PDB file of C-alpha atoms in Angstrom:
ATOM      1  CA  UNK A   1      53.729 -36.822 -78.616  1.00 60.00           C
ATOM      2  CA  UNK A   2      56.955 -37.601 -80.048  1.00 76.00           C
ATOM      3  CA  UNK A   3      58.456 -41.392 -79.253  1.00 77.00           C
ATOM      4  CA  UNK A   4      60.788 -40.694 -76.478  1.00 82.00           C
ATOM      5  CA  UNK A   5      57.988 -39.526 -74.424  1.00 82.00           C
ATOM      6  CA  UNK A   6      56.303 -42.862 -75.413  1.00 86.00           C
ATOM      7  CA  UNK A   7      59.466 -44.425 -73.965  1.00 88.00           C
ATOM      8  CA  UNK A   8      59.180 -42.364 -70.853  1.00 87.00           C
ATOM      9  CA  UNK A   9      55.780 -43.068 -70.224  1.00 89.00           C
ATOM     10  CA  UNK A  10      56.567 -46.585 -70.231  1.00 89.00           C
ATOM     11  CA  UNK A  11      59.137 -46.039 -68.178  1.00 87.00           C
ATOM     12  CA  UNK A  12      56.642 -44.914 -65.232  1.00 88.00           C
ATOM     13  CA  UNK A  13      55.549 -48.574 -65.261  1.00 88.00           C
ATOM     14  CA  UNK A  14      59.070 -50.285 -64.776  1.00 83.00           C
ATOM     15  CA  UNK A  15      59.848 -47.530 -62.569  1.00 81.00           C
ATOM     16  CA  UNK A  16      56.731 -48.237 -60.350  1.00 82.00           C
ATOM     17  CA  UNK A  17      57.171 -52.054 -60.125  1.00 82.00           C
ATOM     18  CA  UNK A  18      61.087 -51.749 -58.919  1.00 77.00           C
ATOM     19  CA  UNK A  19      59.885 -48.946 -56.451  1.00 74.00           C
ATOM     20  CA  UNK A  20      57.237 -51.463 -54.883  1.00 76.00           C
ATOM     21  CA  UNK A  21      59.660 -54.390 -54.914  1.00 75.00           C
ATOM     22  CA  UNK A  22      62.433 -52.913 -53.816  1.00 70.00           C
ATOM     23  CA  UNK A  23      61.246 -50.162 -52.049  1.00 65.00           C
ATOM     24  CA  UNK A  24      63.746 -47.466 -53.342  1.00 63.00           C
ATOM     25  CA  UNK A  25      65.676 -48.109 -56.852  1.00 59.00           C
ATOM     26  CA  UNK A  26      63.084 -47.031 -58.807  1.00 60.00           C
ATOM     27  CA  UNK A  27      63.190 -43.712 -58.368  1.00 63.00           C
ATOM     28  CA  UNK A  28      66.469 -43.168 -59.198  1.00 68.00           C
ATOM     29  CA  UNK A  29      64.759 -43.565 -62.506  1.00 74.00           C
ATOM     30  CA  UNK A  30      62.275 -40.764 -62.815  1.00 81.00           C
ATOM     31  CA  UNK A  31      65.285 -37.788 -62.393  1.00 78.00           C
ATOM     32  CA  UNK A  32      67.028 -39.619 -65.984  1.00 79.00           C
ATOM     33  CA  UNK A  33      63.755 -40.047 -67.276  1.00 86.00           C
ATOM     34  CA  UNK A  34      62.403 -36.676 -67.028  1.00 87.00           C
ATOM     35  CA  UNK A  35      65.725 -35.255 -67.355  1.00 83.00           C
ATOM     36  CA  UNK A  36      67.026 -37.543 -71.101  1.00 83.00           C
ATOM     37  CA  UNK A  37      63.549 -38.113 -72.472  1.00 87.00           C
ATOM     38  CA  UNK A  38      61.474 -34.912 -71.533  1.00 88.00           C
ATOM     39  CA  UNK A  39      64.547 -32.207 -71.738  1.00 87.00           C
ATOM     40  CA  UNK A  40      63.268 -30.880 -68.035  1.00 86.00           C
ATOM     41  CA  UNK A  41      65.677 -29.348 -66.158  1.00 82.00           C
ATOM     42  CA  UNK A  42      67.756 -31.372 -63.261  1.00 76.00           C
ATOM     43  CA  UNK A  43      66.368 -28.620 -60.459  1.00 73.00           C
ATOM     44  CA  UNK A  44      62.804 -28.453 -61.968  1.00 79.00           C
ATOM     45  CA  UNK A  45      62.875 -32.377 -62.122  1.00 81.00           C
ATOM     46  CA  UNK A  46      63.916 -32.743 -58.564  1.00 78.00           C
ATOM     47  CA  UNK A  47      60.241 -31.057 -57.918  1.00 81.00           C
ATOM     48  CA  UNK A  48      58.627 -33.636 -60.363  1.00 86.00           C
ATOM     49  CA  UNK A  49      60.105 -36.689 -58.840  1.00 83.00           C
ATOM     50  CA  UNK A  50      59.160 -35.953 -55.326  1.00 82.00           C
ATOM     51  CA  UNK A  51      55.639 -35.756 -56.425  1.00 88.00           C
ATOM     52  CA  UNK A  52      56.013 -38.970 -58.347  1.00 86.00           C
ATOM     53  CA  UNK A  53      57.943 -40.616 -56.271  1.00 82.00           C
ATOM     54  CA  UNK A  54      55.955 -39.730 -53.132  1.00 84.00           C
ATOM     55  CA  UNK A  55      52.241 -40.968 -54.888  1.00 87.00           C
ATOM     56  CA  UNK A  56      53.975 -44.566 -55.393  1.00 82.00           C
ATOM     57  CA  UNK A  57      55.391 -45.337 -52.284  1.00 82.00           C
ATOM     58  CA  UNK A  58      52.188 -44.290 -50.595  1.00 87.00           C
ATOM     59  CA  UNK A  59      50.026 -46.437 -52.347  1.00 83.00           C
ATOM     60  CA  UNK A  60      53.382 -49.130 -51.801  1.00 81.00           C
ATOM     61  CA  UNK A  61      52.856 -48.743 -48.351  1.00 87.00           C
ATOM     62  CA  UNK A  62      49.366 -49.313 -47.850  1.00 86.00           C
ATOM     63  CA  UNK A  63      49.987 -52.951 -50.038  1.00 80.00           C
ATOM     64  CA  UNK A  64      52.488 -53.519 -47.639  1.00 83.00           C
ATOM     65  CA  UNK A  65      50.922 -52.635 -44.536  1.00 86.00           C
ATOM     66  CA  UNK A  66      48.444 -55.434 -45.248  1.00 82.00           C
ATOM     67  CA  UNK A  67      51.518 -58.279 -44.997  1.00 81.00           C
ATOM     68  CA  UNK A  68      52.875 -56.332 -41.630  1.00 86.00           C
ATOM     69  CA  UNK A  69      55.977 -55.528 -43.397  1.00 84.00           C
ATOM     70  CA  UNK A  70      56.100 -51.956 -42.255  1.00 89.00           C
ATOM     71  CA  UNK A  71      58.525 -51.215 -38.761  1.00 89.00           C
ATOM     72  CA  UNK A  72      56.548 -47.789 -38.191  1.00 86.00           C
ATOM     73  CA  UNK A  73      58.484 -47.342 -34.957  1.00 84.00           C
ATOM     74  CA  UNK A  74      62.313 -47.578 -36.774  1.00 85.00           C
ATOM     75  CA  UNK A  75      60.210 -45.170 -39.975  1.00 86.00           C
ATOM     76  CA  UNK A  76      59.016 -42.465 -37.708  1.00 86.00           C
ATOM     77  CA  UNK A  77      62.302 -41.744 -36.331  1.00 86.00           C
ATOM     78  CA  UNK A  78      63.868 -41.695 -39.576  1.00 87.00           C
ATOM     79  CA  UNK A  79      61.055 -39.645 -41.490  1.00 85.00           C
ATOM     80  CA  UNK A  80      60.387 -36.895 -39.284  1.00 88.00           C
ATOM     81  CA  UNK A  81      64.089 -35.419 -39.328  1.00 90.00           C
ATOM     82  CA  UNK A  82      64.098 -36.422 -42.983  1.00 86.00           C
ATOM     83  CA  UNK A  83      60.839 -34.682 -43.893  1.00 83.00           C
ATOM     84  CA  UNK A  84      61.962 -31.723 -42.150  1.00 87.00           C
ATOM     85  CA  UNK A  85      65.335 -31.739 -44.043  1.00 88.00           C
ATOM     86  CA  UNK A  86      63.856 -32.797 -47.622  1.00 82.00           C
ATOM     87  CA  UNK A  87      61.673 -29.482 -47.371  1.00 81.00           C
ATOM     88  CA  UNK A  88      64.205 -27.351 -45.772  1.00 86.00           C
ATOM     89  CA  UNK A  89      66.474 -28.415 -48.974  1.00 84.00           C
ATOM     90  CA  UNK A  90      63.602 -27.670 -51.212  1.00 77.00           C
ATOM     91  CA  UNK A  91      62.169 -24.449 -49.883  1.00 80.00           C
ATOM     92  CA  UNK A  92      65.415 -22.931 -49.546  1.00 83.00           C
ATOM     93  CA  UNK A  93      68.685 -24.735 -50.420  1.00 80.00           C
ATOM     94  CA  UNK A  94      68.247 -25.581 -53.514  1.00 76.00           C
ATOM     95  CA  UNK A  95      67.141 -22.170 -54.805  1.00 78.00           C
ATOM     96  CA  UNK A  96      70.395 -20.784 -52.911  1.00 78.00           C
ATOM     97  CA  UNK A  97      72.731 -22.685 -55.080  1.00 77.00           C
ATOM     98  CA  UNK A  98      74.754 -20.574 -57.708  1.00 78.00           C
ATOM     99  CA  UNK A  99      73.590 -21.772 -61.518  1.00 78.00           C
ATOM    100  CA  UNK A 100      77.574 -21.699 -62.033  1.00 81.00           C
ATOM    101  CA  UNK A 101      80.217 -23.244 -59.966  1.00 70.00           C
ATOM    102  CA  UNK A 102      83.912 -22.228 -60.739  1.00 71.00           C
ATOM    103  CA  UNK A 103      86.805 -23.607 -58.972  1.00 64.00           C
ATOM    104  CA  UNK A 104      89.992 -22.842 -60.377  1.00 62.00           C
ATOM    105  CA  UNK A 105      89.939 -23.460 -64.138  1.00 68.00           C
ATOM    106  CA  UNK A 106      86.957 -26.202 -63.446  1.00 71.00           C
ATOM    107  CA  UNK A 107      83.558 -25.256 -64.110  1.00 76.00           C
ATOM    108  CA  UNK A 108      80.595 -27.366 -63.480  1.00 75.00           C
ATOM    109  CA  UNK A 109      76.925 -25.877 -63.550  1.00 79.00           C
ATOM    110  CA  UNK A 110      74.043 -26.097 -61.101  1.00 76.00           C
ATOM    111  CA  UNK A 111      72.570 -29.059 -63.018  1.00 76.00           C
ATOM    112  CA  UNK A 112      75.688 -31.028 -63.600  1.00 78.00           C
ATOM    113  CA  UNK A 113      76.320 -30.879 -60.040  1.00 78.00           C
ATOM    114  CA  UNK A 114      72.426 -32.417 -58.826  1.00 76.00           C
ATOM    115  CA  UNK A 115      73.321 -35.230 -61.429  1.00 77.00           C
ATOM    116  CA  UNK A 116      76.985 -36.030 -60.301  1.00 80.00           C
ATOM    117  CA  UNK A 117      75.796 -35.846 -56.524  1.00 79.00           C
ATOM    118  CA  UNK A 118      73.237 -37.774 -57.189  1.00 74.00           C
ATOM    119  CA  UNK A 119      75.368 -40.892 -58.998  1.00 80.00           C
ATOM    120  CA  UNK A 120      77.994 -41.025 -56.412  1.00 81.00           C
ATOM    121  CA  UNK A 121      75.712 -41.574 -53.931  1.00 74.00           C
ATOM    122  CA  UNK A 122      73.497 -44.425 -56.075  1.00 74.00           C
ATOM    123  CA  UNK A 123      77.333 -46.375 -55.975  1.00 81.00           C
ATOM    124  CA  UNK A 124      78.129 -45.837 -52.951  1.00 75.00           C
ATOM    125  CA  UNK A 125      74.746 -47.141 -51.329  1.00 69.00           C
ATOM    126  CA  UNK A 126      74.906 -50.242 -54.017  1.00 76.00           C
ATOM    127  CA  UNK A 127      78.414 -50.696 -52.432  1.00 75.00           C
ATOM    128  CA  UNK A 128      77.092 -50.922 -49.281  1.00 66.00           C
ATOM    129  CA  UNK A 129      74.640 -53.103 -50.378  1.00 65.00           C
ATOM    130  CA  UNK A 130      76.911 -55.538 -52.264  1.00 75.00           C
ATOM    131  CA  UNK A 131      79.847 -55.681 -49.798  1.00 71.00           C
ATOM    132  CA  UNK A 132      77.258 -57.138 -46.732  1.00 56.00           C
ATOM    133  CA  UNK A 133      77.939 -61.096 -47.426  1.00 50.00           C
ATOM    134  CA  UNK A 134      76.333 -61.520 -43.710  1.00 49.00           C
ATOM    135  CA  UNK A 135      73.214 -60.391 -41.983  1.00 48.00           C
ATOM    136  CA  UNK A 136      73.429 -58.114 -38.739  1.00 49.00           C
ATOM    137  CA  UNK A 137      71.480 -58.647 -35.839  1.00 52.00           C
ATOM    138  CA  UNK A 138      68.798 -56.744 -35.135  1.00 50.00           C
ATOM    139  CA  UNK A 139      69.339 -54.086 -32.758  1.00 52.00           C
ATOM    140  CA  UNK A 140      67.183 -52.269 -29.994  1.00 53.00           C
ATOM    141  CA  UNK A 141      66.054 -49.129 -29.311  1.00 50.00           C
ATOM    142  CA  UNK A 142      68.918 -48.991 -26.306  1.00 54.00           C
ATOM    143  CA  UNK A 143      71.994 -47.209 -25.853  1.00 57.00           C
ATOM    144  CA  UNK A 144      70.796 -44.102 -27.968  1.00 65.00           C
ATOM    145  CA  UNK A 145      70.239 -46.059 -30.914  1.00 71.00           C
ATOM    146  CA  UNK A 146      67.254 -43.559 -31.882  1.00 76.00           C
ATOM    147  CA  UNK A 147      69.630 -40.666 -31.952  1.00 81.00           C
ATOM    148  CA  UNK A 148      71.725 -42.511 -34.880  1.00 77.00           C
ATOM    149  CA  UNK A 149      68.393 -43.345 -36.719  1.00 80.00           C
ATOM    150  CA  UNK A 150      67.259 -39.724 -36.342  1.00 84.00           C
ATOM    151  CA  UNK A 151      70.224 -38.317 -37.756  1.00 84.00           C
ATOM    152  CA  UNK A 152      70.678 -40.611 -40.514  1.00 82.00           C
ATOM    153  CA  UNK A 153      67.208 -39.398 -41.162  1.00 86.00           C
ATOM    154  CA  UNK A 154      68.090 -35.787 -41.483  1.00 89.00           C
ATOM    155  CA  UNK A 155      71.302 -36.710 -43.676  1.00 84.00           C
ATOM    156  CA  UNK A 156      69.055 -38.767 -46.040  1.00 81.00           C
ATOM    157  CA  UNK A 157      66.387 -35.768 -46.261  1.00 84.00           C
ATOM    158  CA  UNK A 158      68.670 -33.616 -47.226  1.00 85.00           C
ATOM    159  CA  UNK A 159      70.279 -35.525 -49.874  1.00 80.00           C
ATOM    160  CA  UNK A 160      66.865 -36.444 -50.879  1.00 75.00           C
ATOM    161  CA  UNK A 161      66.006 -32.970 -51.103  1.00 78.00           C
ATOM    162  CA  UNK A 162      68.919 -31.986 -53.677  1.00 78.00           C
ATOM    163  CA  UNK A 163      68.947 -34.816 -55.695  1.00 71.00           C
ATOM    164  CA  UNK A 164      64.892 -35.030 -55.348  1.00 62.00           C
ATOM    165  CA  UNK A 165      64.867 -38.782 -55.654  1.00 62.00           C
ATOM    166  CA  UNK A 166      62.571 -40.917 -52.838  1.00 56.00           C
ATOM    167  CA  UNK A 167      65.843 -42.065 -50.890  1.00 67.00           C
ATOM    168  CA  UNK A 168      64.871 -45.506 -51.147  1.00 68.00           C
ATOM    169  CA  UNK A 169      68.696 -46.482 -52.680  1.00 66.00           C
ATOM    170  CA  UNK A 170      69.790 -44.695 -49.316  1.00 70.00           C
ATOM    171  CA  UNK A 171      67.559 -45.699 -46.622  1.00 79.00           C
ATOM    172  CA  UNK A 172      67.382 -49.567 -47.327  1.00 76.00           C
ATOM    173  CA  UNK A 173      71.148 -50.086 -47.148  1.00 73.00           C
ATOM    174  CA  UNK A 174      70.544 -48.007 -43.777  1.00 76.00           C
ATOM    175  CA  UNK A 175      67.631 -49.810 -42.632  1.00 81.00           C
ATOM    176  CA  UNK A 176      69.440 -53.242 -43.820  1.00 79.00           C
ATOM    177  CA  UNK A 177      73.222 -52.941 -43.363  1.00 73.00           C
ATOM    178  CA  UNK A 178      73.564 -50.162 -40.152  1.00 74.00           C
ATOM    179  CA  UNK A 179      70.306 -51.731 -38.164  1.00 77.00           C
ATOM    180  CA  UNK A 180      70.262 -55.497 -39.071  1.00 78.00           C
ATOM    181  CA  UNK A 181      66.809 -55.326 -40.482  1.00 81.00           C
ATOM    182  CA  UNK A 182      65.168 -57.850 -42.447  1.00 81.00           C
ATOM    183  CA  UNK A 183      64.988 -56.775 -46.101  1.00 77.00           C
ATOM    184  CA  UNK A 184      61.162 -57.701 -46.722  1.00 79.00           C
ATOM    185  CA  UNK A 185      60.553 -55.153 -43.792  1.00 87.00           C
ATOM    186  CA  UNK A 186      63.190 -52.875 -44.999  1.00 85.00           C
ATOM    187  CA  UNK A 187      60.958 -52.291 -47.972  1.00 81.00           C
ATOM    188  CA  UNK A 188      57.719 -51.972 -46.609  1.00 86.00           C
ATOM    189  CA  UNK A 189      59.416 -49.464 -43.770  1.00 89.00           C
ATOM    190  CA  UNK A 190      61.445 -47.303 -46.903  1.00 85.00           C
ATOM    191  CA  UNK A 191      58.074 -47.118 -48.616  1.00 84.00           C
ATOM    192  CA  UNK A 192      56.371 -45.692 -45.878  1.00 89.00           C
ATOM    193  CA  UNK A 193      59.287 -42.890 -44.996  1.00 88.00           C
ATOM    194  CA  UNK A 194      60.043 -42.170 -48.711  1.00 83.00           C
ATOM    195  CA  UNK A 195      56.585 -41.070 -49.254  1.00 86.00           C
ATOM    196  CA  UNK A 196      55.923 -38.816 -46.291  1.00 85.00           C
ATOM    197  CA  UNK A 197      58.958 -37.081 -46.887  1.00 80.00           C
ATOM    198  CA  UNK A 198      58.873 -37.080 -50.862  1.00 81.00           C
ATOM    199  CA  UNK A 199      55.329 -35.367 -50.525  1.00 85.00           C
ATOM    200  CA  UNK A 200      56.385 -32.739 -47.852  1.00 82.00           C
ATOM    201  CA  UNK A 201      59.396 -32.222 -50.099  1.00 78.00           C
ATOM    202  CA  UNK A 202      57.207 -31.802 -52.982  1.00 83.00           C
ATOM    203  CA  UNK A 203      55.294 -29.280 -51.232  1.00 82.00           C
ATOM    204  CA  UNK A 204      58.016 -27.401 -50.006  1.00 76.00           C
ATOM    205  CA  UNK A 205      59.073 -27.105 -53.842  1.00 76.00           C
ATOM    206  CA  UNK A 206      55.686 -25.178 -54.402  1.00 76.00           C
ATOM    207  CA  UNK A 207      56.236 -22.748 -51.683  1.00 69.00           C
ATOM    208  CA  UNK A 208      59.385 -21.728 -53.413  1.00 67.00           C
ATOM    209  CA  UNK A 209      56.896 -21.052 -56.330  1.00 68.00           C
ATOM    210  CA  UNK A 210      58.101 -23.760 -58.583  1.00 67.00           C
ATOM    211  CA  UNK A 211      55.882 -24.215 -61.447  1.00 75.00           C
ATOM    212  CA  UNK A 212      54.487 -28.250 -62.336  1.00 79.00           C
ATOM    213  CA  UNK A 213      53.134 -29.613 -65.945  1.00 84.00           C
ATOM    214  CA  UNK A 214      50.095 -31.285 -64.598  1.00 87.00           C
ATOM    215  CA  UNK A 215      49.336 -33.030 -68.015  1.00 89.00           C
ATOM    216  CA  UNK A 216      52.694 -34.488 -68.436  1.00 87.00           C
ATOM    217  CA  UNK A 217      53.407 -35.376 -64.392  1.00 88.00           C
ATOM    218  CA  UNK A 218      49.344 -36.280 -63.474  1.00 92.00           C
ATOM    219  CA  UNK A 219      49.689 -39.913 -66.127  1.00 92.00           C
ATOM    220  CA  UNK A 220      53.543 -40.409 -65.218  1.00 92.00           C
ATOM    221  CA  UNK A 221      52.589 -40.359 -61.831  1.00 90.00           C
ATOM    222  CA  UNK A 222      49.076 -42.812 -62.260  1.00 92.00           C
ATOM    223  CA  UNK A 223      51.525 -45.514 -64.289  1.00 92.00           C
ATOM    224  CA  UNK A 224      54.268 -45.485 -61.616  1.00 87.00           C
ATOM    225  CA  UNK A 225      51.754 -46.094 -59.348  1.00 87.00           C
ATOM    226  CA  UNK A 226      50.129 -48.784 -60.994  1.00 90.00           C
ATOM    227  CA  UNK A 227      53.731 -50.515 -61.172  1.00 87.00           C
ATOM    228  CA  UNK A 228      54.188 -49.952 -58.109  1.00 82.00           C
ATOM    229  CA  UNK A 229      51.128 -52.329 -56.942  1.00 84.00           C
ATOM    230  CA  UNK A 230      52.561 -54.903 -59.233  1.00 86.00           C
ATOM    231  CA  UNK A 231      55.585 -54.518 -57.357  1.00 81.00           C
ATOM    232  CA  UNK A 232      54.733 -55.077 -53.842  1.00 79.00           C
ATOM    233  CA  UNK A 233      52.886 -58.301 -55.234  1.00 81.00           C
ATOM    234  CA  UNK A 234      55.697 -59.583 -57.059  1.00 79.00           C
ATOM    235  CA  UNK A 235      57.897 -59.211 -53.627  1.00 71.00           C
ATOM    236  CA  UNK A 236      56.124 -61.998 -51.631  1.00 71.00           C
ATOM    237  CA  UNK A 237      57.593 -64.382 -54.372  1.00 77.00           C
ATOM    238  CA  UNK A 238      61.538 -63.395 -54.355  1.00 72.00           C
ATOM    239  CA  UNK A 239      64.545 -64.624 -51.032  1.00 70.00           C
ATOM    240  CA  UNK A 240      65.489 -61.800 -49.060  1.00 61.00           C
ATOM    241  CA  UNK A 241      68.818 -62.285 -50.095  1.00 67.00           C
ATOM    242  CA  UNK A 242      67.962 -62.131 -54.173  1.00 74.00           C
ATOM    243  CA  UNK A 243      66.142 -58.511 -53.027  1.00 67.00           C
ATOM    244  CA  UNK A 244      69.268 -57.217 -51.715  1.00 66.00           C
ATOM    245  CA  UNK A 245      71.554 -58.180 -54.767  1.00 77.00           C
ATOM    246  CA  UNK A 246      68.830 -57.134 -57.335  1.00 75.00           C
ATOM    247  CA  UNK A 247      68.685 -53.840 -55.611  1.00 69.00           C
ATOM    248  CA  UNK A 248      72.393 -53.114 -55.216  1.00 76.00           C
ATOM    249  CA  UNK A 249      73.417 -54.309 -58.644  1.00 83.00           C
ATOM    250  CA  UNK A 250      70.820 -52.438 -60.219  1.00 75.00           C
ATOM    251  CA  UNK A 251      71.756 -48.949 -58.342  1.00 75.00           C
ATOM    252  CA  UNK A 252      74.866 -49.622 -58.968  1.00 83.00           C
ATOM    253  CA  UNK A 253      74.314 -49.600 -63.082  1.00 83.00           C
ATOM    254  CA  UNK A 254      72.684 -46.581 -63.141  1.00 77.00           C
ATOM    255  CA  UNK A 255      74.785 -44.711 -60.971  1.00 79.00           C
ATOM    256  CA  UNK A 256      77.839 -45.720 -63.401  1.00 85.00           C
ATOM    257  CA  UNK A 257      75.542 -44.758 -66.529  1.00 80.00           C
ATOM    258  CA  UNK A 258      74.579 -40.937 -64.711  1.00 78.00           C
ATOM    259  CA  UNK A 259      78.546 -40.436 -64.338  1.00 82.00           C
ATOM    260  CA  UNK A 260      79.770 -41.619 -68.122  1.00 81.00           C
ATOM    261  CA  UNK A 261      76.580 -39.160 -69.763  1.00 77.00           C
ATOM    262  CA  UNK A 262      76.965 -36.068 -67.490  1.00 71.00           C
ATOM    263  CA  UNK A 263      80.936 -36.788 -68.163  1.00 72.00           C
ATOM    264  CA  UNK A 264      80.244 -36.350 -71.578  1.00 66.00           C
TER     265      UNK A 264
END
């Protein structure tokens, strides 16, 4: 095992505990990681990361079931149109996607395309994240407010599903900025949608006959789980408030890093 896979491995661990703080971040980790340290392809590692990603929050949400910090009413209305979508993308989207894409005198290919997609989106959630200087009020389920969650489900599945990270850096700022929620619940809610729909998504990666390196995912997966438990334990000790910059600043920074390396 040469070092960079060391490095990688260890990875898993950070990886893990910013997932179970923070209830997405993390995970926008695992695509660079498997991508930069274990030369896998962008559209194989989207398959990887759901898997990963998926295992972590799940055991995240059970932790965080056990402090009521899960809103299972607000995170069945977004995961069900978003686990639809995420293996929709997955079964069939993704493989439909030309390896080349030429525009012009512009060429980008299938892979530079997932990672590009996928940092413009990281800024523009930690945008949305960093602009909020006040809280919203909750809102209720009135006025067709379920409609709104529903289909900001389906739009985070499917971006989910081509950039195959959990969604977390997409469905907090949605959870926090569009529906007033507390953040503390905002994790424990993302945890529990990112990994019903990571897993489906995961799933619907196999039916499209996509092959998996059980002895390099099986212990990336065990160590980002075991940071993720750390995680959810280290969240009863930090404001709200310090959650929400963390996570914003730190999506933020790696969406800027993804642009300058596939740029290059």
């Amino acid at each position: 095992m040469e070092w960079v896979e060391f490095v990688g491995y260890g990875m898993a661990l950070v990886i893990g505990a910013i997932l179970g703080l923070l209830g997405g971040g993390g995970s926008v980790l695992i695509m660079p990681v498997l991508v930069y340290l274990f030369n896998i392809l962008p559209a194989e590692a989207t398959a990887y990361s759901l898997f990963v990603v998926g295992c972590g929050a799940l055991m995240g949400t059970f932790s965080s079931l056990k402090r009521n910090q899960v809103d299972w009413k607000t995170g069945g209305l977004f995961a069900l149109p978003s686990m639809f979508a995420v293996y929709t993308v997955q079964r069939w989207g993704l493989p439909a996607i030309p390896e080349t894409w030429t525009m012009a005198q512009f060429e980008m290919s299938k892979d530079t395309l997932i990672m590009a997609t996928f940092a413009f989106m990281m800024i523009a959630a930690a945008y949305s994240m960093l602009n909020r200087q006040t809280a919203l009020k909750p809102k209720s389920f009135g006025n067709g407010l379920w409609c709104i969650i529903a289909a900001e489900g389906l739009v985070v599945g499917t971006i989910t599903g081509f950039v195959g990270a959990g969604g977390g850096f997409l469905i907090v700022p949605v959870l926090v900025v569009l529906l007033g929620m507390s953040m503390e619940i905002a994790v424990g809610t993302s945890l529990m949608i990112i990994s019903i729909k990571s897993l489906v998504g995961f799933f619907g990666s196999l039916g499209n006959g996509a092959e998996v390196d059980w002895m390099l995912i099986l212990p990336f997966m065990a160590l980002t789980v075991v940071g993720t438990l750390v995680g959810t334990l280290m969240r009863n000790h930090v404001k709200g408030a310090t959650l929400k910059r963390i996570f914003g600043w730190f999506i933020l920074l790696m969406g800027v890093v993804i642009l300058l390396t596939e740029s290059n």
